[in-house]
């Protein structure tokens, strides 16, 4: 199943006070590669901004932010031929 992965859901994966059963279920599905989310081209930038702001508000430590961004890089969003025309990234396993 494909779905659009919202930045706020992604940030909730790493900000424990924002985690919900939904965000946890989405995290598990994405990490287990059961689903391939679609994300806008600015998704990585938006998530980075949200996590860096969380560091500034002392919601997470710098190391946690760095680890979260490294984990997101492991998911390896790739431009898919069809999705590129729509301005969307597709995560590929």
mmCIF file of N, CA and C in Angstrom:
data_model
loop_
_atom_site.group_PDB
_atom_site.id
_atom_site.type_symbol
_atom_site.label_atom_id
_atom_site.label_comp_id
_atom_site.label_asym_id
_atom_site.label_seq_id
_atom_site.Cartn_x
_atom_site.Cartn_y
_atom_site.Cartn_z
ATOM 1 N N UNK A 1 0.839 -1.174 0.000
ATOM 2 C CA UNK A 1 0.000 0.000 0.000
ATOM 3 C C UNK A 1 0.884 1.237 0.000
ATOM 4 N N UNK A 2 0.506 2.223 -0.791
ATOM 5 C CA UNK A 2 1.213 3.492 -0.784
ATOM 6 C C UNK A 2 0.362 4.529 -0.064
ATOM 7 N N UNK A 3 1.019 5.444 0.608
ATOM 8 C CA UNK A 3 0.336 6.516 1.320
ATOM 9 C C UNK A 3 1.288 7.687 1.438
ATOM 10 N N UNK A 4 0.741 8.847 1.718
ATOM 11 C CA UNK A 4 1.562 10.041 1.898
ATOM 12 C C UNK A 4 1.978 10.100 3.362
ATOM 13 N N UNK A 5 3.276 10.186 3.576
ATOM 14 C CA UNK A 5 3.820 10.257 4.937
ATOM 15 C C UNK A 5 3.996 11.718 5.326
ATOM 16 N N UNK A 6 3.251 12.134 6.304
ATOM 17 C CA UNK A 6 3.273 13.512 6.772
ATOM 18 C C UNK A 6 4.495 13.760 7.658
ATOM 19 N N UNK A 7 5.011 14.967 7.587
ATOM 20 C CA UNK A 7 6.170 15.343 8.397
ATOM 21 C C UNK A 7 5.878 15.219 9.892
ATOM 22 N N UNK A 8 4.683 15.600 10.312
ATOM 23 C CA UNK A 8 4.379 15.541 11.742
ATOM 24 C C UNK A 8 4.360 14.101 12.250
ATOM 25 N N UNK A 9 3.915 13.171 11.408
ATOM 26 C CA UNK A 9 3.936 11.754 11.792
ATOM 27 C C UNK A 9 5.378 11.281 11.905
ATOM 28 N N UNK A 10 6.205 11.690 10.955
ATOM 29 C CA UNK A 10 7.614 11.296 10.982
ATOM 30 C C UNK A 10 8.306 11.847 12.226
ATOM 31 N N UNK A 11 8.086 13.104 12.536
ATOM 32 C CA UNK A 11 8.715 13.689 13.726
ATOM 33 C C UNK A 11 8.239 12.993 14.999
ATOM 34 N N UNK A 12 6.982 12.565 15.014
ATOM 35 C CA UNK A 12 6.450 11.874 16.198
ATOM 36 C C UNK A 12 7.179 10.571 16.464
ATOM 37 N N UNK A 13 7.810 9.994 15.448
ATOM 38 C CA UNK A 13 8.587 8.769 15.654
ATOM 39 C C UNK A 13 9.715 9.004 16.650
ATOM 40 N N UNK A 14 10.223 10.214 16.679
ATOM 41 C CA UNK A 14 11.412 10.514 17.480
ATOM 42 C C UNK A 14 11.119 11.433 18.665
ATOM 43 N N UNK A 15 9.952 12.021 18.704
ATOM 44 C CA UNK A 15 9.563 12.888 19.815
ATOM 45 C C UNK A 15 8.527 12.128 20.642
ATOM 46 N N UNK A 16 8.984 11.517 21.685
ATOM 47 C CA UNK A 16 8.153 10.584 22.456
ATOM 48 C C UNK A 16 6.870 11.228 22.973
ATOM 49 N N UNK A 17 6.905 12.519 23.274
ATOM 50 C CA UNK A 17 5.697 13.162 23.781
ATOM 51 C C UNK A 17 4.661 13.393 22.679
ATOM 52 N N UNK A 18 5.035 13.138 21.421
ATOM 53 C CA UNK A 18 4.106 13.299 20.310
ATOM 54 C C UNK A 18 3.708 11.959 19.679
ATOM 55 N N UNK A 19 4.304 10.879 20.138
ATOM 56 C CA UNK A 19 4.004 9.562 19.563
ATOM 57 C C UNK A 19 2.554 9.176 19.841
ATOM 58 N N UNK A 20 1.931 8.568 18.845
ATOM 59 C CA UNK A 20 0.561 8.069 18.964
ATOM 60 C C UNK A 20 0.554 6.619 18.480
ATOM 61 N N UNK A 21 -0.487 5.877 18.790
ATOM 62 C CA UNK A 21 -0.567 4.511 18.247
ATOM 63 C C UNK A 21 -0.460 4.505 16.712
ATOM 64 N N UNK A 22 -1.044 5.514 16.065
ATOM 65 C CA UNK A 22 -0.974 5.609 14.600
ATOM 66 C C UNK A 22 0.466 5.819 14.134
ATOM 67 N N UNK A 23 1.171 6.789 14.730
ATOM 68 C CA UNK A 23 2.544 7.065 14.286
ATOM 69 C C UNK A 23 3.454 5.866 14.541
ATOM 70 N N UNK A 24 3.227 5.158 15.636
ATOM 71 C CA UNK A 24 4.031 3.968 15.939
ATOM 72 C C UNK A 24 3.745 2.865 14.926
ATOM 73 N N UNK A 25 2.478 2.681 14.564
ATOM 74 C CA UNK A 25 2.116 1.659 13.573
ATOM 75 C C UNK A 25 2.714 1.984 12.207
ATOM 76 N N UNK A 26 2.706 3.256 11.837
ATOM 77 C CA UNK A 26 3.296 3.670 10.555
ATOM 78 C C UNK A 26 4.801 3.437 10.579
ATOM 79 N N UNK A 27 5.454 3.787 11.681
ATOM 80 C CA UNK A 27 6.895 3.554 11.813
ATOM 81 C C UNK A 27 7.215 2.075 11.632
ATOM 82 N N UNK A 28 6.486 1.232 12.330
ATOM 83 C CA UNK A 28 6.726 -0.211 12.231
ATOM 84 C C UNK A 28 6.533 -0.711 10.807
ATOM 85 N N UNK A 29 5.490 -0.244 10.132
ATOM 86 C CA UNK A 29 5.213 -0.681 8.761
ATOM 87 C C UNK A 29 6.289 -0.213 7.784
ATOM 88 N N UNK A 30 6.753 1.018 7.954
ATOM 89 C CA UNK A 30 7.790 1.553 7.059
ATOM 90 C C UNK A 30 9.112 0.830 7.302
ATOM 91 N N UNK A 31 9.492 0.665 8.558
ATOM 92 C CA UNK A 31 10.764 0.021 8.856
ATOM 93 C C UNK A 31 10.771 -1.459 8.475
ATOM 94 N N UNK A 32 9.614 -2.094 8.516
ATOM 95 C CA UNK A 32 9.519 -3.494 8.102
ATOM 96 C C UNK A 32 9.329 -3.618 6.587
ATOM 97 N N UNK A 33 9.274 -2.461 5.920
ATOM 98 C CA UNK A 33 9.125 -2.381 4.462
ATOM 99 C C UNK A 33 7.833 -3.037 3.988
ATOM 100 N N UNK A 34 6.791 -2.954 4.806
ATOM 101 C CA UNK A 34 5.478 -3.467 4.406
ATOM 102 C C UNK A 34 4.743 -2.461 3.532
ATOM 103 N N UNK A 35 5.094 -1.174 3.663
ATOM 104 C CA UNK A 35 4.452 -0.117 2.892
ATOM 105 C C UNK A 35 5.515 0.829 2.345
ATOM 106 N N UNK A 36 5.189 1.458 1.229
ATOM 107 C CA UNK A 36 6.106 2.409 0.593
ATOM 108 C C UNK A 36 5.469 3.787 0.605
ATOM 109 N N UNK A 37 5.813 4.612 1.565
ATOM 110 C CA UNK A 37 5.183 5.929 1.644
ATOM 111 C C UNK A 37 5.657 6.868 0.536
ATOM 112 N N UNK A 38 4.766 7.761 0.154
ATOM 113 C CA UNK A 38 5.101 8.854 -0.749
ATOM 114 C C UNK A 38 5.380 10.076 0.106
ATOM 115 N N UNK A 39 6.384 10.834 -0.266
ATOM 116 C CA UNK A 39 6.704 12.050 0.471
ATOM 117 C C UNK A 39 7.006 13.168 -0.517
ATOM 118 N N UNK A 40 6.676 14.420 -0.161
ATOM 119 C CA UNK A 40 7.021 15.532 -1.042
ATOM 120 C C UNK A 40 8.531 15.744 -1.057
ATOM 121 N N UNK A 41 9.002 16.447 -2.046
ATOM 122 C CA UNK A 41 10.436 16.668 -2.193
ATOM 123 C C UNK A 41 11.044 17.361 -0.977
ATOM 124 N N UNK A 42 10.274 18.173 -0.283
ATOM 125 C CA UNK A 42 10.797 18.921 0.866
ATOM 126 C C UNK A 42 10.682 18.144 2.181
ATOM 127 N N UNK A 43 10.225 16.902 2.104
ATOM 128 C CA UNK A 43 9.997 16.118 3.323
ATOM 129 C C UNK A 43 11.230 16.052 4.216
ATOM 130 N N UNK A 44 12.384 15.695 3.660
ATOM 131 C CA UNK A 44 13.608 15.544 4.465
ATOM 132 C C UNK A 44 13.976 16.864 5.133
ATOM 133 N N UNK A 45 13.826 17.948 4.400
ATOM 134 C CA UNK A 45 14.128 19.268 4.954
ATOM 135 C C UNK A 45 13.162 19.609 6.079
ATOM 136 N N UNK A 46 11.888 19.330 5.879
ATOM 137 C CA UNK A 46 10.886 19.619 6.911
ATOM 138 C C UNK A 46 11.121 18.793 8.170
ATOM 139 N N UNK A 47 11.424 17.512 8.000
ATOM 140 C CA UNK A 47 11.681 16.653 9.156
ATOM 141 C C UNK A 47 12.938 17.127 9.886
ATOM 142 N N UNK A 48 13.981 17.437 9.143
ATOM 143 C CA UNK A 48 15.222 17.942 9.759
ATOM 144 C C UNK A 48 14.940 19.194 10.570
ATOM 145 N N UNK A 49 14.187 20.106 9.997
ATOM 146 C CA UNK A 49 13.849 21.360 10.686
ATOM 147 C C UNK A 49 13.082 21.076 11.980
ATOM 148 N N UNK A 50 12.103 20.190 11.899
ATOM 149 C CA UNK A 50 11.324 19.855 13.088
ATOM 150 C C UNK A 50 12.167 19.244 14.194
ATOM 151 N N UNK A 51 13.080 18.354 13.814
ATOM 152 C CA UNK A 51 13.930 17.714 14.824
ATOM 153 C C UNK A 51 14.957 18.686 15.399
ATOM 154 N N UNK A 52 15.484 19.557 14.566
ATOM 155 C CA UNK A 52 16.455 20.547 15.059
ATOM 156 C C UNK A 52 15.764 21.524 16.013
ATOM 157 N N UNK A 53 14.549 21.905 15.691
ATOM 158 C CA UNK A 53 13.793 22.770 16.619
ATOM 159 C C UNK A 53 13.529 22.040 17.936
ATOM 160 N N UNK A 54 13.284 20.741 17.861
ATOM 161 C CA UNK A 54 13.063 19.956 19.083
ATOM 162 C C UNK A 54 14.316 19.947 19.950
ATOM 163 N N UNK A 55 15.482 19.928 19.320
ATOM 164 C CA UNK A 55 16.735 20.015 20.080
ATOM 165 C C UNK A 55 16.795 21.369 20.786
ATOM 166 N N UNK A 56 16.457 22.428 20.072
ATOM 167 C CA UNK A 56 16.472 23.768 20.663
ATOM 168 C C UNK A 56 15.508 23.913 21.825
ATOM 169 N N UNK A 57 14.401 23.196 21.771
ATOM 170 C CA UNK A 57 13.421 23.231 22.866
ATOM 171 C C UNK A 57 13.717 22.182 23.930
ATOM 172 N N UNK A 58 14.824 21.494 23.765
ATOM 173 C CA UNK A 58 15.278 20.469 24.709
ATOM 174 C C UNK A 58 14.302 19.296 24.842
ATOM 175 N N UNK A 59 13.641 18.974 23.717
ATOM 176 C CA UNK A 59 12.749 17.811 23.713
ATOM 177 C C UNK A 59 13.519 16.541 23.395
ATOM 178 N N UNK A 60 14.618 16.688 22.636
ATOM 179 C CA UNK A 60 15.528 15.576 22.352
ATOM 180 C C UNK A 60 16.953 16.116 22.388
ATOM 181 N N UNK A 61 17.891 15.225 22.602
ATOM 182 C CA UNK A 61 19.308 15.602 22.612
ATOM 183 C C UNK A 61 19.842 15.661 21.181
ATOM 184 N N UNK A 62 20.941 16.369 20.999
ATOM 185 C CA UNK A 62 21.566 16.449 19.679
ATOM 186 C C UNK A 62 21.876 15.070 19.113
ATOM 187 N N UNK A 63 22.359 14.185 19.975
ATOM 188 C CA UNK A 63 22.706 12.838 19.527
ATOM 189 C C UNK A 63 21.474 12.096 19.021
ATOM 190 N N UNK A 64 20.339 12.292 19.695
ATOM 191 C CA UNK A 64 19.095 11.650 19.254
ATOM 192 C C UNK A 64 18.653 12.203 17.896
ATOM 193 N N UNK A 65 18.828 13.497 17.710
ATOM 194 C CA UNK A 65 18.499 14.115 16.427
ATOM 195 C C UNK A 65 19.385 13.545 15.326
ATOM 196 N N UNK A 66 20.662 13.486 15.586
ATOM 197 C CA UNK A 66 21.616 12.935 14.606
ATOM 198 C C UNK A 66 21.272 11.488 14.272
ATOM 199 N N UNK A 67 20.970 10.691 15.290
ATOM 200 C CA UNK A 67 20.614 9.290 15.065
ATOM 201 C C UNK A 67 19.313 9.156 14.265
ATOM 202 N N UNK A 68 18.341 10.017 14.566
ATOM 203 C CA UNK A 68 17.071 9.981 13.839
ATOM 204 C C UNK A 68 17.289 10.301 12.363
ATOM 205 N N UNK A 69 18.072 11.326 12.084
ATOM 206 C CA UNK A 69 18.328 11.694 10.688
ATOM 207 C C UNK A 69 19.112 10.609 9.962
ATOM 208 N N UNK A 70 20.023 9.962 10.668
ATOM 209 C CA UNK A 70 20.765 8.852 10.054
ATOM 210 C C UNK A 70 19.825 7.692 9.746
ATOM 211 N N UNK A 71 18.890 7.425 10.644
ATOM 212 C CA UNK A 71 17.934 6.349 10.396
ATOM 213 C C UNK A 71 17.067 6.667 9.186
ATOM 214 N N UNK A 72 16.634 7.912 9.063
ATOM 215 C CA UNK A 72 15.830 8.300 7.910
ATOM 216 C C UNK A 72 16.614 8.147 6.612
ATOM 217 N N UNK A 73 17.913 8.422 6.660
ATOM 218 C CA UNK A 73 18.740 8.248 5.466
ATOM 219 C C UNK A 73 18.820 6.779 5.063
ATOM 220 N N UNK A 74 18.717 5.885 6.028
ATOM 221 C CA UNK A 74 18.763 4.455 5.721
ATOM 222 C C UNK A 74 17.537 4.003 4.928
ATOM 223 N N UNK A 75 16.438 4.707 5.095
ATOM 224 C CA UNK A 75 15.232 4.366 4.359
ATOM 225 C C UNK A 75 15.439 4.631 2.863
ATOM 226 N N UNK A 76 16.327 5.521 2.564
ATOM 227 C CA UNK A 76 16.742 5.860 1.197
ATOM 228 C C UNK A 76 15.607 6.235 0.253
ATOM 229 N N UNK A 77 15.066 7.445 0.455
ATOM 230 C CA UNK A 77 14.039 7.859 -0.501
ATOM 231 C C UNK A 77 14.655 8.023 -1.889
ATOM 232 N N UNK A 78 14.013 7.457 -2.872
ATOM 233 C CA UNK A 78 14.479 7.532 -4.247
ATOM 234 C C UNK A 78 13.405 8.156 -5.112
ATOM 235 N N UNK A 79 13.838 8.947 -6.078
ATOM 236 C CA UNK A 79 12.870 9.492 -7.025
ATOM 237 C C UNK A 79 12.401 8.387 -7.950
ATOM 238 N N UNK A 80 11.131 8.157 -7.983
ATOM 239 C CA UNK A 80 10.558 7.175 -8.903
ATOM 240 C C UNK A 80 10.168 7.916 -10.178
ATOM 241 N N UNK A 81 10.294 7.257 -11.297
ATOM 242 C CA UNK A 81 10.063 7.907 -12.583
ATOM 243 C C UNK A 81 8.690 8.576 -12.652
ATOM 244 N N UNK A 82 7.648 7.858 -12.311
ATOM 245 C CA UNK A 82 6.310 8.433 -12.370
ATOM 246 C C UNK A 82 6.084 9.469 -11.295
ATOM 247 N N UNK A 83 6.598 9.219 -10.116
ATOM 248 C CA UNK A 83 6.379 10.127 -9.001
ATOM 249 C C UNK A 83 7.154 11.421 -9.178
ATOM 250 N N UNK A 84 8.283 11.369 -9.862
ATOM 251 C CA UNK A 84 9.103 12.566 -10.056
ATOM 252 C C UNK A 84 8.304 13.640 -10.787
ATOM 253 N N UNK A 85 7.500 13.237 -11.741
ATOM 254 C CA UNK A 85 6.686 14.198 -12.488
ATOM 255 C C UNK A 85 5.662 14.863 -11.587
ATOM 256 N N UNK A 86 5.226 14.146 -10.576
ATOM 257 C CA UNK A 86 4.239 14.689 -9.647
ATOM 258 C C UNK A 86 4.895 15.429 -8.488
ATOM 259 N N UNK A 87 6.240 15.481 -8.459
ATOM 260 C CA UNK A 87 6.951 16.134 -7.366
ATOM 261 C C UNK A 87 6.896 15.359 -6.082
ATOM 262 N N UNK A 88 6.898 14.027 -6.186
ATOM 263 C CA UNK A 88 6.779 13.158 -5.021
ATOM 264 C C UNK A 88 7.952 12.196 -5.000
ATOM 265 N N UNK A 89 8.443 11.902 -3.817
ATOM 266 C CA UNK A 89 9.480 10.880 -3.634
ATOM 267 C C UNK A 89 8.818 9.591 -3.199
ATOM 268 N N UNK A 90 9.383 8.479 -3.613
ATOM 269 C CA UNK A 90 8.883 7.180 -3.180
ATOM 270 C C UNK A 90 9.995 6.488 -2.435
ATOM 271 N N UNK A 91 9.688 5.961 -1.242
ATOM 272 C CA UNK A 91 10.679 5.165 -0.534
ATOM 273 C C UNK A 91 10.758 3.809 -1.200
ATOM 274 N N UNK A 92 11.958 3.371 -1.485
ATOM 275 C CA UNK A 92 12.136 2.048 -2.080
ATOM 276 C C UNK A 92 12.935 1.184 -1.113
ATOM 277 N N UNK A 93 12.537 -0.088 -0.980
ATOM 278 C CA UNK A 93 13.275 -0.959 -0.070
ATOM 279 C C UNK A 93 14.676 -1.232 -0.584
#
